Amino acid sequence: MLTKEQAGDVFDRIRRFSTADEVEASFSSSRFALTRFANNVIHQNVEEENSVVSIRTNFTGRTARSTANQFDDVSLRSAVAASESLARVQAPDADLQPMPDGREAGAAADVAAGKVAANPSRFFGETAAINPADRAGVVEKIVSVAAKNKLTTAGIYSNSESGEGIFNSRGLAEWHRQTLAETSITMIGGDSSGWQKLNSPDVKNLDAALLAETAAQKAVESRGPREIAPGKYTVILEPAAVLDIVGFMFWDFSGVAILDQRSFLNDRIGTQLFGENINIWDDVAHPLQAGCPFDGEGMRRQRVRLVENGVVKRVVYARATAQKMKNSEYASKVGPIEATGHGFPLPNEVGEMPMNIVFGGVFGGESVGPSKEQTVAEMVASTERGVLVTRLWYIREVDPYEKIVTGMTRDGTFLVEDGRIQCGLRNFRFNQSLISMLSNVEAMSVPVRACGEESFDMVVPAMKVREFNFTETTKF
């Protein structure tokens, strides 16, 4: 595992070896360990440690990258030479800006102005110290829950520690350390299944036994699933289901997507697109979030309100995208335009994206959530007839402008009648507009950190949604 000091020493040598006008080094150093289980036994235990440096050189607008995972002088010289030779044959990029220095990156100024928080502490020694025996002990608890309920279980339990950093020849030097523990549990019965997944930088927030009990309960209660006709139903989506379906829209909250005219937000920024109870922002410093507080260029990630009371307020920007947008025909239609610290490493074609999404809750000390959150149990109790969904999968986009997506339910789908869960259901395929869905949210829970399989981690609530469109049933 690299430290910031060691990465700085590596960068000093890279800088000496380079003849470019500017040079940048992005570091990724990680140790990842995983225990995998299936059929109620552990069948795999792996551990990997690797450190990589990605070197970008720039000659008057011509830029390119090369990578190395060995840091001796010969390897670094070779990587620098490869980056420089690639850069020299590129066409000049008129939009490419000089690399940011520490002041432009905004660490001190933006913290003082309240746009961003200071580096959040996301490294926990107890998480990093988890060993194979510790993971096996957790798996034993999960398996015991499966055995007690006469189920078969499969899944993973993992832990990791990582360091990310970026240094450049204009004096920028940023570094972030983080740990992460994660478990994913599937409980399988003869004709039913249940699932739960969660991760956290602090292993103390990960109660694998409770997750196993929840997954087992879903598998038990959905035995003998019934089939009901497809159609439009009131649906209660648990947080993992919310995360996986809404994740498909956040690539569009990007300046490049607006400029390319491929965003569903084109000509809609400033309009009432969703229900008045929908508030969304991007906030890497949120206590339930994780991830690096700076972007692929080293710019500090700002806290950005994307949607306020259903009105789309703005999108996020990398440095070059913001400058291009200011000079474009769309400048008067997109809300505030400034570099927000959401860019990917250069060169790239996708520009930027918000990746620390938070729904509702508190923004800058101001409550922007629903006036009264409800638990999933309360949503069920208030539903005359509907469907409770644990998770979604195999989601694909059907209509990019209306944001219609299709996919399927799985691992715990239930019929709700007269305020009670009645039985398990065979799974559905759905075709659903995200615009319509977020306009029909009747209730939300307290936002929580959630994980899925189709999108990145977010802080989202469970949602009760009317007229969710199921198009057909499955045979499982």
Short mmCIF file of C-alpha atoms in Angstrom, two decimals:
data_model
loop_
_atom_site.label_atom_id
_atom_site.label_comp_id
_atom_site.label_asym_id
_atom_site.label_seq_id
_atom_site.Cartn_x
_atom_site.Cartn_y
_atom_site.Cartn_z
CA MET A 1 0.00 0.00 0.00
CA LEU A 2 1.36 3.37 -1.03
CA THR A 3 1.33 6.34 1.32
CA LYS A 4 1.00 9.94 0.17
CA GLU A 5 4.68 10.47 0.93
CA GLN A 6 5.72 7.47 -1.16
CA ALA A 7 3.48 8.58 -4.02
CA GLY A 8 5.03 12.04 -3.81
CA ASP A 9 8.51 10.53 -4.14
CA VAL A 10 7.38 8.55 -7.19
CA PHE A 11 5.94 11.70 -8.74
CA ASP A 12 9.19 13.61 -8.16
CA ARG A 13 11.01 11.01 -10.26
CA ILE A 14 8.28 11.07 -12.95
CA ARG A 15 8.64 14.82 -13.15
CA ARG A 16 12.41 14.58 -13.54
CA PHE A 17 12.02 12.02 -16.32
CA SER A 18 9.49 14.09 -18.28
CA THR A 19 10.17 16.75 -20.91
CA ALA A 20 6.48 17.68 -21.31
CA ASP A 21 5.07 21.16 -20.68
CA GLU A 22 2.96 19.63 -17.89
CA VAL A 23 2.85 16.26 -16.21
CA GLU A 24 0.27 14.67 -13.92
CA ALA A 25 0.31 11.41 -11.99
CA SER A 26 -2.84 9.72 -10.69
CA PHE A 27 -2.28 6.97 -8.13
CA SER A 28 -4.49 4.07 -7.09
CA SER A 29 -3.29 1.74 -4.37
CA SER A 30 -5.47 -0.97 -2.87
CA ARG A 31 -5.63 -4.17 -0.90
CA PHE A 32 -8.80 -6.18 -1.45
CA ALA A 33 -9.75 -9.45 0.26
CA LEU A 34 -12.87 -11.53 -0.30
CA THR A 35 -14.46 -14.68 1.04
CA ARG A 36 -17.07 -16.26 -1.22
CA PHE A 37 -19.60 -18.86 -0.14
CA ALA A 38 -22.25 -21.01 -1.84
CA ASN A 39 -24.28 -24.08 -0.91
CA ASN A 40 -23.71 -23.11 2.74
CA VAL A 41 -19.92 -23.53 2.56
CA ILE A 42 -16.95 -21.27 1.83
CA HIS A 43 -15.49 -22.12 -1.55
CA GLN A 44 -13.13 -19.25 -2.29
CA ASN A 45 -10.82 -16.92 -0.39
CA VAL A 46 -8.76 -14.39 -2.34
CA GLU A 47 -6.60 -11.38 -1.59
CA GLU A 48 -5.03 -8.91 -3.97
CA GLU A 49 -2.78 -5.91 -3.46
CA ASN A 50 -1.76 -3.58 -6.27
CA SER A 51 -0.60 -0.04 -6.86
CA VAL A 52 -0.87 1.74 -10.21
CA VAL A 53 0.24 5.12 -11.47
CA SER A 54 -1.39 6.72 -14.52
CA ILE A 55 0.84 9.36 -16.09
CA ARG A 56 -0.59 12.16 -18.23
CA THR A 57 1.68 14.46 -20.18
CA ASN A 58 0.72 17.58 -22.08
CA PHE A 59 2.47 19.36 -24.95
CA THR A 60 0.53 22.56 -25.82
CA GLY A 61 -2.85 20.88 -25.92
CA ARG A 62 -1.69 17.45 -26.99
CA THR A 63 -2.24 15.03 -24.12
CA ALA A 64 -2.15 11.28 -23.48
CA ARG A 65 -1.76 8.72 -20.68
CA SER A 66 0.20 5.61 -19.90
CA THR A 67 0.24 3.42 -16.79
CA ALA A 68 2.70 1.43 -14.71
CA ASN A 69 2.43 -0.77 -11.64
CA GLN A 70 6.15 -0.97 -10.97
CA PHE A 71 7.88 2.09 -9.60
CA ASP A 72 11.57 1.48 -10.29
CA ASP A 73 13.31 4.07 -12.46
CA VAL A 74 13.35 1.88 -15.58
CA SER A 75 9.59 1.25 -15.42
CA LEU A 76 8.75 4.89 -14.72
CA ARG A 77 11.02 6.17 -17.52
CA SER A 78 9.33 3.76 -19.92
CA ALA A 79 5.84 4.85 -18.86
CA VAL A 80 6.72 8.54 -19.16
CA ALA A 81 8.23 7.99 -22.60
CA ALA A 82 5.10 6.10 -23.71
CA SER A 83 2.83 8.90 -22.52
CA GLU A 84 4.94 11.55 -24.22
CA SER A 85 5.21 9.69 -27.52
CA LEU A 86 1.44 9.19 -27.57
CA ALA A 87 0.79 12.83 -26.67
CA ARG A 88 3.02 14.17 -29.45
CA VAL A 89 0.99 12.43 -32.16
CA GLN A 90 -2.41 13.57 -30.87
CA ALA A 91 -4.38 16.33 -32.52
CA PRO A 92 -4.37 19.46 -30.34
CA ASP A 93 -7.43 19.76 -28.11
CA ALA A 94 -8.66 23.35 -28.22
CA ASP A 95 -10.74 22.80 -25.08
CA LEU A 96 -7.92 21.38 -22.96
CA GLN A 97 -7.05 23.66 -20.05
CA PRO A 98 -3.80 23.91 -18.11
CA MET A 99 -3.63 21.52 -15.20
CA PRO A 100 -5.10 23.07 -12.02
CA ASP A 101 -2.86 24.24 -9.23
CA GLY A 102 -3.76 23.79 -5.57
CA ARG A 103 -5.55 27.12 -5.40
CA GLU A 104 -7.78 26.50 -8.41
CA ALA A 105 -8.56 22.97 -7.20
CA GLY A 106 -10.27 24.70 -4.32
CA ALA A 107 -9.33 22.69 -1.27
CA ALA A 108 -8.94 25.62 1.12
CA ALA A 109 -11.19 28.24 -0.48
CA ASP A 110 -14.18 26.00 -1.05
CA VAL A 111 -14.00 24.50 2.44
CA ALA A 112 -13.95 28.00 3.91
CA ALA A 113 -16.90 29.04 1.73
CA GLY A 114 -18.92 26.01 2.78
CA LYS A 115 -19.17 24.58 -0.75
CA VAL A 116 -17.38 21.43 0.32
CA ALA A 117 -16.44 19.75 3.57
CA ALA A 118 -12.91 19.06 4.70
CA ASN A 119 -11.60 15.60 3.79
CA PRO A 120 -14.04 13.20 5.46
CA SER A 121 -12.44 10.48 7.58
CA ARG A 122 -13.22 7.22 5.86
CA PHE A 123 -10.36 5.02 6.95
CA PHE A 124 -11.11 2.65 9.82
CA GLY A 125 -8.36 0.45 11.19
CA GLU A 126 -10.79 -2.23 12.32
CA THR A 127 -12.08 -2.61 8.75
CA ALA A 128 -8.57 -2.80 7.30
CA ALA A 129 -7.53 -5.40 9.89
CA ILE A 130 -10.23 -7.96 9.00
CA ASN A 131 -8.51 -11.27 8.19
CA PRO A 132 -9.69 -14.55 6.59
CA ALA A 133 -10.63 -16.04 9.97
CA ASP A 134 -12.76 -12.96 10.74
CA ARG A 135 -14.56 -13.26 7.42
CA ALA A 136 -15.07 -17.00 7.96
CA GLY A 137 -16.65 -16.24 11.32
CA VAL A 138 -19.12 -13.88 9.69
CA VAL A 139 -19.95 -16.44 7.00
CA GLU A 140 -20.56 -19.01 9.75
CA LYS A 141 -23.24 -16.74 11.23
CA ILE A 142 -24.86 -16.30 7.80
CA VAL A 143 -24.85 -20.06 7.16
CA SER A 144 -26.36 -20.75 10.57
CA VAL A 145 -29.28 -18.47 9.70
CA ALA A 146 -29.75 -20.37 6.43
CA ALA A 147 -29.63 -23.74 8.18
CA LYS A 148 -32.12 -22.62 10.83
CA ASN A 149 -34.58 -21.70 8.10
CA LYS A 150 -33.85 -24.76 5.91
CA LEU A 151 -32.43 -22.54 3.15
CA THR A 152 -29.30 -22.52 1.01
CA THR A 153 -27.18 -19.38 1.05
CA ALA A 154 -24.61 -17.86 -1.27
CA GLY A 155 -22.77 -14.55 -1.34
CA ILE A 156 -19.60 -12.71 -0.40
CA TYR A 157 -18.00 -10.97 2.52
CA SER A 158 -15.11 -8.63 1.68
CA ASN A 159 -12.95 -5.87 3.05
CA SER A 160 -10.56 -3.44 1.43
CA GLU A 161 -8.35 -0.45 2.04
CA SER A 162 -7.35 1.99 -0.66
CA GLY A 163 -5.46 5.16 -1.36
CA GLU A 164 -6.13 7.52 -4.26
CA GLY A 165 -4.06 10.52 -5.15
CA ILE A 166 -3.24 13.04 -7.83
CA PHE A 167 -0.09 15.14 -8.22
CA ASN A 168 0.87 17.52 -11.00
CA SER A 169 3.68 19.81 -12.03
CA ARG A 170 1.72 22.91 -10.98
CA GLY A 171 1.94 21.95 -7.32
CA LEU A 172 -1.28 20.00 -6.82
CA ALA A 173 -0.93 17.15 -4.32
CA GLU A 174 -4.13 15.42 -3.13
CA TRP A 175 -4.54 12.10 -1.34
CA HIS A 176 -7.49 10.13 0.08
CA ARG A 177 -7.56 6.93 2.17
CA GLN A 178 -10.59 4.74 2.64
CA THR A 179 -11.67 1.35 3.88
CA LEU A 180 -14.75 -0.61 2.91
CA ALA A 181 -16.43 -3.75 4.23
CA GLU A 182 -19.19 -5.34 2.18
CA THR A 183 -21.51 -8.31 2.29
CA SER A 184 -24.03 -9.62 -0.22
CA ILE A 185 -26.33 -12.44 0.87
CA THR A 186 -28.81 -14.51 -1.12
CA MET A 187 -31.04 -17.03 0.65
CA ILE A 188 -32.53 -19.68 -1.63
CA GLY A 189 -35.54 -21.92 -1.03
CA GLY A 190 -37.21 -24.45 -3.29
CA ASP A 191 -39.27 -21.84 -5.15
CA SER A 192 -38.27 -18.57 -3.49
CA SER A 193 -35.31 -16.41 -2.59
CA GLY A 194 -34.36 -13.39 -0.50
CA TRP A 195 -31.47 -10.96 -0.78
CA GLN A 196 -29.66 -8.22 1.13
CA LYS A 197 -26.49 -6.25 0.46
CA LEU A 198 -24.69 -3.47 2.29
CA ASN A 199 -21.27 -1.88 2.57
CA SER A 200 -19.65 0.74 4.77
CA PRO A 201 -16.20 2.22 5.39
CA ASP A 202 -16.71 1.26 9.05
CA VAL A 203 -17.32 -2.45 9.59
CA LYS A 204 -19.25 -1.59 12.77
CA ASN A 205 -22.08 -0.41 10.52
CA LEU A 206 -22.31 -3.83 8.86
CA ASP A 207 -24.49 -6.30 10.76
CA ALA A 208 -24.21 -9.38 8.56
CA ALA A 209 -26.32 -11.54 10.89
CA LEU A 210 -29.23 -9.06 10.71
CA LEU A 211 -28.91 -8.88 6.92
CA ALA A 212 -28.96 -12.68 6.78
CA GLU A 213 -32.08 -12.82 8.95
CA THR A 214 -33.81 -10.29 6.68
CA ALA A 215 -32.85 -12.17 3.51
CA ALA A 216 -34.02 -15.46 5.07
CA GLN A 217 -37.33 -13.94 6.12
CA LYS A 218 -37.95 -12.80 2.54
CA ALA A 219 -37.17 -16.26 1.20
CA VAL A 220 -39.47 -17.93 3.73
CA GLU A 221 -42.36 -15.51 3.29
CA SER A 222 -42.26 -15.67 -0.51
CA ARG A 223 -42.56 -19.47 -0.70
CA GLY A 224 -45.25 -20.76 -3.04
CA PRO A 225 -45.40 -17.53 -5.06
CA ARG A 226 -48.68 -16.61 -6.71
CA GLU A 227 -49.04 -15.14 -10.16
CA ILE A 228 -51.12 -12.00 -10.66
CA ALA A 229 -51.86 -10.12 -13.86
CA PRO A 230 -49.42 -7.47 -15.03
CA GLY A 231 -50.58 -3.87 -15.00
CA LYS A 232 -50.13 -0.63 -13.12
CA TYR A 233 -49.78 -1.10 -9.38
CA THR A 234 -48.93 0.90 -6.30
CA VAL A 235 -45.40 -0.30 -5.63
CA ILE A 236 -43.24 -0.06 -2.53
CA LEU A 237 -39.61 -0.06 -3.63
CA GLU A 238 -37.02 -0.83 -0.97
CA PRO A 239 -33.88 1.38 -1.09
CA ALA A 240 -31.83 -1.07 -3.19
CA ALA A 241 -34.59 -1.14 -5.82
CA VAL A 242 -34.80 2.67 -5.84
CA LEU A 243 -31.04 2.98 -6.26
CA ASP A 244 -30.75 0.56 -9.16
CA ILE A 245 -33.56 2.10 -11.21
CA VAL A 246 -32.82 5.81 -10.65
CA GLY A 247 -29.11 5.31 -11.27
CA PHE A 248 -29.82 5.26 -14.99
CA MET A 249 -30.60 8.98 -15.06
CA PHE A 250 -27.50 10.47 -13.45
CA TRP A 251 -25.23 10.17 -16.48
CA ASP A 252 -27.53 12.85 -17.92
CA PHE A 253 -26.81 15.36 -15.13
CA SER A 254 -23.65 16.30 -17.03
CA GLY A 255 -22.59 19.35 -18.97
CA VAL A 256 -21.18 17.21 -21.76
CA ALA A 257 -24.47 15.31 -22.05
CA ILE A 258 -26.29 18.65 -22.45
CA LEU A 259 -23.80 19.88 -25.06
CA ASP A 260 -24.06 16.60 -26.97
CA GLN A 261 -27.89 16.87 -26.87
CA ARG A 262 -28.17 13.35 -25.43
CA SER A 263 -29.49 14.24 -21.96
CA PHE A 264 -33.13 13.85 -20.96
CA LEU A 265 -32.62 17.23 -19.25
CA ASN A 266 -32.16 19.10 -22.51
CA ASP A 267 -34.76 21.93 -22.51
CA ARG A 268 -36.00 20.80 -19.09
CA ILE A 269 -33.64 22.46 -16.63
CA GLY A 270 -35.61 24.91 -14.53
CA THR A 271 -38.87 23.06 -15.10
CA GLN A 272 -41.04 21.03 -12.73
CA LEU A 273 -39.97 17.60 -13.95
CA PHE A 274 -40.63 15.50 -10.83
CA GLY A 275 -42.98 15.64 -7.86
CA GLU A 276 -42.56 18.46 -5.34
CA ASN A 277 -41.34 15.96 -2.73
CA ILE A 278 -38.23 15.06 -4.77
CA ASN A 279 -34.97 16.68 -3.70
CA ILE A 280 -31.63 15.38 -4.92
CA TRP A 281 -28.08 16.59 -4.52
CA ASP A 282 -24.56 15.34 -4.93
CA ASP A 283 -22.56 15.48 -1.70
CA VAL A 284 -19.37 13.47 -1.21
CA ALA A 285 -19.10 14.73 2.38
CA HIS A 286 -22.47 13.36 3.47
CA PRO A 287 -21.90 11.12 6.53
CA LEU A 288 -23.46 8.11 4.78
CA GLN A 289 -21.48 8.57 1.58
CA ALA A 290 -18.09 7.16 0.62
CA GLY A 291 -15.50 7.95 -2.02
CA CYS A 292 -12.82 10.42 -2.97
CA PRO A 293 -13.33 14.14 -2.21
CA PHE A 294 -11.62 15.26 -5.44
CA ASP A 295 -12.21 14.42 -9.09
CA GLY A 296 -10.07 13.04 -11.91
CA GLU A 297 -8.26 16.37 -12.34
CA GLY A 298 -7.78 16.96 -8.60
CA MET A 299 -10.62 19.48 -8.30
CA ARG A 300 -12.45 19.42 -4.97
CA ARG A 301 -15.96 17.95 -5.31
CA GLN A 302 -18.55 20.59 -4.45
CA ARG A 303 -21.90 19.95 -2.80
CA VAL A 304 -24.40 20.52 -5.62
CA ARG A 305 -28.18 20.65 -5.39
CA LEU A 306 -29.45 19.00 -8.56
CA VAL A 307 -33.21 18.90 -7.97
CA GLU A 308 -35.19 21.10 -5.58
CA ASN A 309 -38.86 20.32 -4.91
CA GLY A 310 -39.05 18.49 -8.23
CA VAL A 311 -37.43 21.28 -10.25
CA VAL A 312 -34.16 20.41 -11.99
CA LYS A 313 -31.79 23.20 -10.98
CA ARG A 314 -28.48 22.37 -12.63
CA VAL A 315 -25.97 19.77 -13.78
CA VAL A 316 -22.33 19.16 -12.83
CA TYR A 317 -19.21 20.19 -14.73
CA ALA A 318 -15.60 19.40 -15.30
CA ARG A 319 -13.39 22.46 -15.85
CA ALA A 320 -13.30 22.34 -19.66
CA THR A 321 -17.00 21.54 -19.94
CA ALA A 322 -17.93 24.57 -17.85
CA GLN A 323 -15.89 26.85 -20.09
CA LYS A 324 -17.39 25.31 -23.22
CA MET A 325 -20.91 25.62 -21.84
CA LYS A 326 -20.42 29.33 -21.05
CA ASN A 327 -19.64 29.92 -24.73
CA SER A 328 -22.46 27.75 -26.06
CA GLU A 329 -26.01 28.43 -27.23
CA TYR A 330 -27.30 26.59 -24.14
CA ALA A 331 -25.68 28.88 -21.57
CA SER A 332 -28.92 30.68 -20.68
CA LYS A 333 -30.90 27.45 -20.28
CA VAL A 334 -28.88 25.31 -17.88
CA GLY A 335 -28.71 27.17 -14.57
CA PRO A 336 -25.41 27.92 -12.80
CA ILE A 337 -22.30 27.10 -14.81
CA GLU A 338 -19.04 26.45 -12.97
CA ALA A 339 -16.55 23.66 -12.49
CA THR A 340 -18.02 21.54 -9.70
CA GLY A 341 -15.32 18.90 -9.27
CA HIS A 342 -17.08 16.01 -10.99
CA GLY A 343 -14.76 15.38 -13.93
CA PHE A 344 -13.18 12.08 -14.92
CA PRO A 345 -9.44 11.71 -15.63
CA LEU A 346 -8.42 13.29 -18.91
CA PRO A 347 -8.57 12.55 -21.77
CA ASN A 348 -12.11 11.17 -21.84
CA GLU A 349 -15.28 11.51 -23.92
CA VAL A 350 -17.91 11.53 -21.16
CA GLY A 351 -16.81 14.58 -19.21
CA GLU A 352 -18.37 14.35 -15.77
CA MET A 353 -21.08 12.80 -13.62
CA PRO A 354 -22.47 13.17 -10.09
CA MET A 355 -21.53 10.00 -8.19
CA ASN A 356 -22.38 10.82 -4.57
CA ILE A 357 -26.15 11.04 -4.87
CA VAL A 358 -28.27 11.87 -1.81
CA PHE A 359 -32.08 12.01 -1.80
CA GLY A 360 -33.97 14.16 0.72
CA GLY A 361 -32.53 14.61 4.20
CA VAL A 362 -30.63 17.72 5.20
CA PHE A 363 -28.74 20.05 2.86
CA GLY A 364 -26.46 22.61 4.47
CA GLY A 365 -28.44 22.48 7.72
CA GLU A 366 -31.77 22.93 5.89
CA SER A 367 -34.21 20.04 5.78
CA VAL A 368 -35.18 19.21 2.20
CA GLY A 369 -36.71 15.78 2.77
CA PRO A 370 -40.37 14.82 2.90
CA SER A 371 -42.24 16.49 5.74
CA LYS A 372 -42.93 13.13 7.35
CA GLU A 373 -40.91 10.03 6.53
CA GLN A 374 -42.59 6.63 6.68
CA THR A 375 -41.11 3.22 7.34
CA VAL A 376 -41.64 0.43 4.83
CA ALA A 377 -44.03 -1.15 7.35
CA GLU A 378 -46.07 2.06 7.45
CA MET A 379 -46.15 2.20 3.64
CA VAL A 380 -47.42 -1.38 3.57
CA ALA A 381 -50.05 -0.62 6.23
CA SER A 382 -51.44 2.27 4.16
CA THR A 383 -51.67 0.26 0.91
CA GLU A 384 -54.98 -1.27 -0.13
CA ARG A 385 -53.44 -3.30 -2.95
CA GLY A 386 -49.93 -3.19 -4.27
CA VAL A 387 -46.54 -4.86 -4.66
CA LEU A 388 -43.50 -4.77 -2.37
CA VAL A 389 -40.20 -5.04 -4.28
CA THR A 390 -36.87 -5.97 -2.66
CA ARG A 391 -34.63 -5.41 -5.64
CA LEU A 392 -34.49 -5.04 -9.44
CA TRP A 393 -32.07 -6.42 -12.00
CA TYR A 394 -31.22 -6.68 -15.69
CA ILE A 395 -32.25 -3.06 -16.17
CA ARG A 396 -31.84 -1.54 -19.64
CA GLU A 397 -32.81 1.80 -21.16
CA VAL A 398 -35.65 1.83 -23.69
CA ASP A 399 -36.24 5.54 -24.33
CA PRO A 400 -33.37 7.86 -23.37
CA TYR A 401 -35.36 11.13 -23.47
CA GLU A 402 -38.42 9.99 -21.55
CA LYS A 403 -36.07 7.87 -19.45
CA ILE A 404 -38.09 4.70 -19.87
CA VAL A 405 -36.24 1.67 -18.54
CA THR A 406 -37.09 -2.02 -18.49
CA GLY A 407 -36.02 -4.72 -16.08
CA MET A 408 -37.23 -7.35 -13.66
CA THR A 409 -37.94 -7.84 -9.99
CA ARG A 410 -36.19 -10.59 -8.01
CA ASP A 411 -35.33 -12.08 -4.61
CA GLY A 412 -38.42 -11.00 -2.70
CA THR A 413 -41.53 -9.71 -4.48
CA PHE A 414 -44.72 -9.64 -2.42
CA LEU A 415 -48.45 -8.98 -2.80
CA VAL A 416 -49.79 -6.34 -0.41
CA GLU A 417 -53.52 -6.28 0.29
CA ASP A 418 -55.51 -4.52 2.99
CA GLY A 419 -52.36 -3.14 4.57
CA ARG A 420 -50.62 -6.51 4.97
CA ILE A 421 -48.11 -8.63 3.07
CA GLN A 422 -50.20 -11.56 1.86
CA CYS A 423 -47.81 -13.80 -0.07
CA GLY A 424 -44.90 -13.98 -2.43
CA LEU A 425 -45.39 -13.21 -6.12
CA ARG A 426 -43.83 -14.50 -9.27
CA ASN A 427 -41.52 -11.83 -10.58
CA PHE A 428 -42.50 -9.10 -13.02
CA ARG A 429 -40.91 -7.39 -15.98
CA PHE A 430 -41.49 -3.63 -15.96
CA ASN A 431 -41.36 -0.76 -18.45
CA GLN A 432 -41.27 2.45 -16.47
CA SER A 433 -40.51 6.11 -17.12
CA LEU A 434 -38.29 7.50 -14.37
CA ILE A 435 -39.88 10.92 -14.93
CA SER A 436 -43.31 9.45 -14.28
CA MET A 437 -42.09 7.38 -11.35
CA LEU A 438 -40.53 10.35 -9.57
CA SER A 439 -43.72 12.33 -10.20
CA ASN A 440 -45.85 9.66 -8.51
CA VAL A 441 -44.01 9.15 -5.21
CA GLU A 442 -46.60 9.09 -2.43
CA ALA A 443 -44.27 8.39 0.51
CA MET A 444 -40.59 8.00 1.35
CA SER A 445 -38.59 6.59 4.22
CA VAL A 446 -35.56 8.12 5.92
CA PRO A 447 -32.72 8.00 3.35
CA VAL A 448 -30.14 5.28 4.02
CA ARG A 449 -26.89 4.14 2.46
CA ALA A 450 -27.93 1.51 -0.07
CA CYS A 451 -26.20 -0.90 -2.43
CA GLY A 452 -27.45 -2.72 -5.50
CA GLU A 453 -26.11 -4.55 -8.50
CA GLU A 454 -27.08 -2.27 -11.42
CA SER A 455 -25.85 1.13 -10.19
CA PHE A 456 -23.42 2.84 -7.83
CA ASP A 457 -24.04 3.25 -4.08
CA MET A 458 -26.31 6.11 -3.03
CA VAL A 459 -28.14 7.54 -0.05
CA VAL A 460 -31.78 6.90 -0.94
CA PRO A 461 -35.13 6.24 0.75
CA ALA A 462 -37.62 3.49 0.17
CA MET A 463 -40.43 4.85 -2.02
CA LYS A 464 -44.13 4.18 -2.36
CA VAL A 465 -45.01 4.88 -6.01
CA ARG A 466 -48.43 4.79 -7.65
CA GLU A 467 -49.07 3.43 -11.16
CA PHE A 468 -45.78 1.57 -11.56
CA ASN A 469 -46.00 -0.26 -14.88
CA PHE A 470 -45.52 -4.04 -14.83
CA THR A 471 -45.75 -5.45 -18.37
CA GLU A 472 -45.54 -9.22 -17.88
CA THR A 473 -44.95 -11.94 -15.32
CA THR A 474 -42.18 -14.54 -15.23
CA LYS A 475 -42.27 -18.23 -14.38
CA PHE A 476 -40.09 -17.90 -11.27
#
